[in-house]
PDB file of C-alpha atoms in Angstrom:
ATOM      1  CA  MET J  13     104.131 115.267 110.980  1.00 51.00           C
ATOM      2  CA  ALA J  14     102.721 112.409 108.090  1.00 57.00           C
ATOM      3  CA  ASN J  15     102.867 114.627 105.775  1.00 61.00           C
ATOM      4  CA  LYS J  16     106.941 115.576 106.977  1.00 59.00           C
ATOM      5  CA  GLN J  17     107.440 111.083 106.898  1.00 64.00           C
ATOM      6  CA  LYS J  18     106.157 110.898 103.517  1.00 66.00           C
ATOM      7  CA  SER J  19     108.653 113.909 102.548  1.00 68.00           C
ATOM      8  CA  ASP J  20     111.502 112.484 104.298  1.00 67.00           C
ATOM      9  CA  GLN J  21     111.042 108.690 103.201  1.00 76.00           C
ATOM     10  CA  LYS J  22     110.445 110.550  98.905  1.00 89.00           C
ATOM     11  CA  ARG J  23     113.856 111.772  99.691  1.00 90.00           C
ATOM     12  CA  SER J  24     115.718 108.656 101.080  1.00 92.00           C
ATOM     13  CA  ALA J  25     114.290 106.961  98.150  1.00 94.00           C
ATOM     14  CA  GLU J  26     115.188 109.944  95.758  1.00 96.00           C
ATOM     15  CA  ILE J  27     118.494 109.781  97.661  1.00 96.00           C
ATOM     16  CA  THR J  28     119.338 106.237  96.594  1.00 97.00           C
ATOM     17  CA  ARG J  29     117.580 106.225  93.603  1.00 97.00           C
ATOM     18  CA  ARG J  30     121.114 109.151  92.901  1.00 97.00           C
ATOM     19  CA  TYR J  31     123.428 106.897  93.960  1.00 97.00           C
ATOM     20  CA  PHE J  32     122.496 103.621  92.489  1.00 97.00           C
ATOM     21  CA  ASP J  33     122.505 106.099  89.227  1.00 97.00           C
ATOM     22  CA  PHE J  34     125.990 107.989  90.071  1.00 97.00           C
ATOM     23  CA  ILE J  35     128.022 104.070  90.845  1.00 97.00           C
ATOM     24  CA  ASP J  36     126.685 102.905  87.643  1.00 96.00           C
ATOM     25  CA  ARG J  37     127.854 105.796  86.111  1.00 96.00           C
ATOM     26  CA  HIS J  38     131.298 106.383  87.858  1.00 96.00           C
ATOM     27  CA  THR J  39     132.265 102.052  87.656  1.00 95.00           C
ATOM     28  CA  ASN J  40     131.124 102.686  83.908  1.00 93.00           C
ATOM     29  CA  ASP J  41     133.699 105.360  83.419  1.00 95.00           C
ATOM     30  CA  VAL J  42     136.441 103.960  85.909  1.00 94.00           C
ATOM     31  CA  SER J  43     136.526 100.488  83.333  1.00 91.00           C
ATOM     32  CA  SER J  44     136.667 102.768  80.620  1.00 91.00           C
ATOM     33  CA  GLY J  45     139.716 105.112  81.335  1.00 91.00           C
ATOM     34  CA  ARG J  46     137.436 108.667  81.566  1.00 94.00           C
ATOM     35  CA  VAL J  47     137.705 108.399  85.159  1.00 92.00           C
ATOM     36  CA  SER J  48     141.565 107.495  86.069  1.00 91.00           C
ATOM     37  CA  GLU J  49     139.639 105.769  90.033  1.00 92.00           C
ATOM     38  CA  PHE J  50     136.192 105.526  92.269  1.00 94.00           C
ATOM     39  CA  MET J  51     135.474 108.013  94.629  1.00 96.00           C
ATOM     40  CA  GLU J  52     134.993 107.429  98.259  1.00 96.00           C
ATOM     41  CA  LEU J  53     132.052 108.086  99.984  1.00 96.00           C
ATOM     42  CA  ASN J  54     132.536 110.786 100.674  1.00 96.00           C
ATOM     43  CA  GLN J  55     133.470 111.988  97.510  1.00 97.00           C
ATOM     44  CA  ILE J  56     129.638 110.674  95.945  1.00 97.00           C
ATOM     45  CA  ALA J  57     128.136 111.968  98.596  1.00 97.00           C
ATOM     46  CA  ARG J  58     128.893 115.832  97.768  1.00 97.00           C
ATOM     47  CA  GLU J  59     128.296 115.140  94.297  1.00 96.00           C
ATOM     48  CA  LEU J  60     125.300 113.763  95.703  1.00 97.00           C
ATOM     49  CA  ALA J  61     125.248 117.418  97.278  1.00 97.00           C
ATOM     50  CA  VAL J  62     124.378 115.614 100.641  1.00 97.00           C
ATOM     51  CA  SER J  63     126.045 114.400 103.978  1.00 97.00           C
ATOM     52  CA  HIS J  64     128.511 110.935 104.223  1.00 96.00           C
ATOM     53  CA  LYS J  65     126.222 110.689 107.015  1.00 97.00           C
ATOM     54  CA  HIS J  66     123.116 111.665 104.945  1.00 96.00           C
ATOM     55  CA  LEU J  67     124.124 109.311 102.387  1.00 97.00           C
ATOM     56  CA  THR J  68     124.697 106.199 104.176  1.00 97.00           C
ATOM     57  CA  ASP J  69     121.829 106.547 105.854  1.00 96.00           C
ATOM     58  CA  SER J  70     118.855 107.241 103.559  1.00 96.00           C
ATOM     59  CA  VAL J  71     120.696 104.233 101.485  1.00 97.00           C
ATOM     60  CA  GLN J  72     120.460 101.844 104.615  1.00 96.00           C
ATOM     61  CA  LYS J  73     116.669 103.511 105.553  1.00 94.00           C
ATOM     62  CA  GLU J  74     115.432 102.100 101.984  1.00 95.00           C
ATOM     63  CA  THR J  75     118.097  98.997 101.410  1.00 96.00           C
ATOM     64  CA  GLN J  76     118.919  97.682 104.378  1.00 97.00           C
ATOM     65  CA  HIS J  77     122.400  97.789 103.330  1.00 97.00           C
ATOM     66  CA  HIS J  78     125.792 100.173 103.332  1.00 97.00           C
ATOM     67  CA  PRO J  79     126.315 101.404 100.220  1.00 97.00           C
ATOM     68  CA  CYS J  80     129.755 100.041 100.394  1.00 96.00           C
ATOM     69  CA  HIS J  81     127.605  96.745  99.467  1.00 96.00           C
ATOM     70  CA  PHE J  82     126.200  98.043  96.221  1.00 96.00           C
ATOM     71  CA  TYR J  83     129.120  99.952  94.963  1.00 95.00           C
ATOM     72  CA  ASP J  84     131.552  97.080  95.555  1.00 95.00           C
ATOM     73  CA  THR J  85     128.353  94.574  94.269  1.00 95.00           C
ATOM     74  CA  LYS J  86     129.020  97.018  91.291  1.00 96.00           C
ATOM     75  CA  ILE J  87     132.475  97.154  90.983  1.00 96.00           C
ATOM     76  CA  ILE J  88     131.693  93.147  91.144  1.00 96.00           C
ATOM     77  CA  GLU J  89     129.600  92.879  88.318  1.00 95.00           C
ATOM     78  CA  LYS J  90     131.994  95.067  86.270  1.00 95.00           C
ATOM     79  CA  ALA J  91     134.824  92.868  86.882  1.00 95.00           C
ATOM     80  CA  LYS J  92     132.648  89.768  85.738  1.00 95.00           C
ATOM     81  CA  GLN J  93     131.703  91.884  82.270  1.00 94.00           C
ATOM     82  CA  LEU J  94     135.353  91.830  81.710  1.00 94.00           C
ATOM     83  CA  MET J  95     136.019  88.147  82.503  1.00 93.00           C
ATOM     84  CA  ALA J  96     133.262  87.406  79.713  1.00 91.00           C
ATOM     85  CA  ASP J  97     136.412  88.749  76.844  1.00 92.00           C
ATOM     86  CA  PRO J  98     139.389  86.354  77.198  1.00 90.00           C
ATOM     87  CA  GLN J  99     141.472  88.912  75.205  1.00 94.00           C
ATOM     88  CA  LEU J 100     141.621  90.793  78.601  1.00 94.00           C
ATOM     89  CA  SER J 101     143.853  89.482  81.534  1.00 95.00           C
ATOM     90  CA  ILE J 102     142.640  89.624  84.633  1.00 95.00           C
ATOM     91  CA  ALA J 103     145.455  91.786  85.484  1.00 95.00           C
ATOM     92  CA  GLN J 104     144.696  93.651  83.291  1.00 95.00           C
ATOM     93  CA  ILE J 105     141.348  94.166  84.477  1.00 95.00           C
ATOM     94  CA  ALA J 106     142.632  94.514  88.383  1.00 94.00           C
ATOM     95  CA  LEU J 107     144.100  97.881  86.677  1.00 93.00           C
ATOM     96  CA  ALA J 108     141.182  98.902  84.352  1.00 92.00           C
ATOM     97  CA  LEU J 109     139.611  98.809  87.918  1.00 93.00           C
ATOM     98  CA  THR J 110     141.636 100.374  89.593  1.00 93.00           C
ATOM     99  CA  TYR J 111     143.583  97.761  91.930  1.00 93.00           C
ATOM    100  CA  ASP J 112     146.456  96.214  92.375  1.00 93.00           C
ATOM    101  CA  PRO J 113     146.034  92.844  90.786  1.00 91.00           C
ATOM    102  CA  SER J 114     146.981  90.617  93.932  1.00 88.00           C
ATOM    103  CA  ASN J 115     144.535  92.722  96.209  1.00 94.00           C
ATOM    104  CA  PHE J 116     141.705  92.763  93.243  1.00 95.00           C
ATOM    105  CA  SER J 117     141.775  89.092  93.486  1.00 94.00           C
ATOM    106  CA  LYS J 118     141.348  88.889  96.763  1.00 95.00           C
ATOM    107  CA  PHE J 119     138.837  91.300  96.920  1.00 95.00           C
ATOM    108  CA  PHE J 120     136.885  89.365  94.702  1.00 96.00           C
ATOM    109  CA  LYS J 121     137.145  86.205  96.290  1.00 96.00           C
ATOM    110  CA  LYS J 122     135.848  87.976 100.030  1.00 95.00           C
ATOM    111  CA  PHE J 123     132.773  88.886  97.533  1.00 94.00           C
ATOM    112  CA  THR J 124     132.597  85.085  95.146  1.00 95.00           C
ATOM    113  CA  GLY J 125     134.207  82.660  96.837  1.00 96.00           C
ATOM    114  CA  GLU J 126     136.338  82.358  93.534  1.00 95.00           C
ATOM    115  CA  THR J 127     139.252  83.718  92.756  1.00 95.00           C
ATOM    116  CA  PRO J 128     139.080  85.289  89.089  1.00 95.00           C
ATOM    117  CA  GLY J 129     140.822  83.167  87.795  1.00 92.00           C
ATOM    118  CA  ALA J 130     138.675  80.160  88.858  1.00 94.00           C
ATOM    119  CA  PHE J 131     135.366  82.234  88.009  1.00 94.00           C
ATOM    120  CA  ARG J 132     136.741  82.709  84.583  1.00 92.00           C
ATOM    121  CA  LYS J 133     137.686  79.366  84.472  1.00 89.00           C
ATOM    122  CA  LYS J 134     133.808  77.910  85.549  1.00 88.00           C
ATOM    123  CA  GLN J 135     131.729  80.328  83.251  1.00 84.00           C
ATOM    124  CA  LYS J 136     134.985  79.284  80.023  1.00 78.00           C
ATOM    125  CA  ILE J 137     133.360  75.590  80.963  1.00 80.00           C
ATOM    126  CA  ASN J 138     129.144  76.854  80.848  1.00 77.00           C
ATOM    127  CA  ASN J 139     129.758  78.735  77.695  1.00 71.00           C
ATOM    128  CA  THR J 140     130.962  75.696  75.677  1.00 63.00           C
TER     129      THR J 140
END
């Protein structure tokens, strides 16, 4: 019984690690244009050769957060990186991340508490 629990824990940790690695690569692929859109969680689970439920259960067991939390966080991190380039408009960044610009602003504000424009302006002030 103890061996099965250890095996299950190792498997959950492995699935979680593979999920994080996948969303890192996938987010970069989308933002660079190598992939045209973000995958849904069930598609990612398929890529990792696990069921949607097993992926969700494993990530939640390891982190106490739903996989979508990390997916959204990774997209926000990528958006912030892209916003450091003053040559890219907010609309271009939104489109690179496969969002309609108005929906992107709502998504960004939901996670950061500020609009992309306000974030960029604050970053510009902090970097001068």
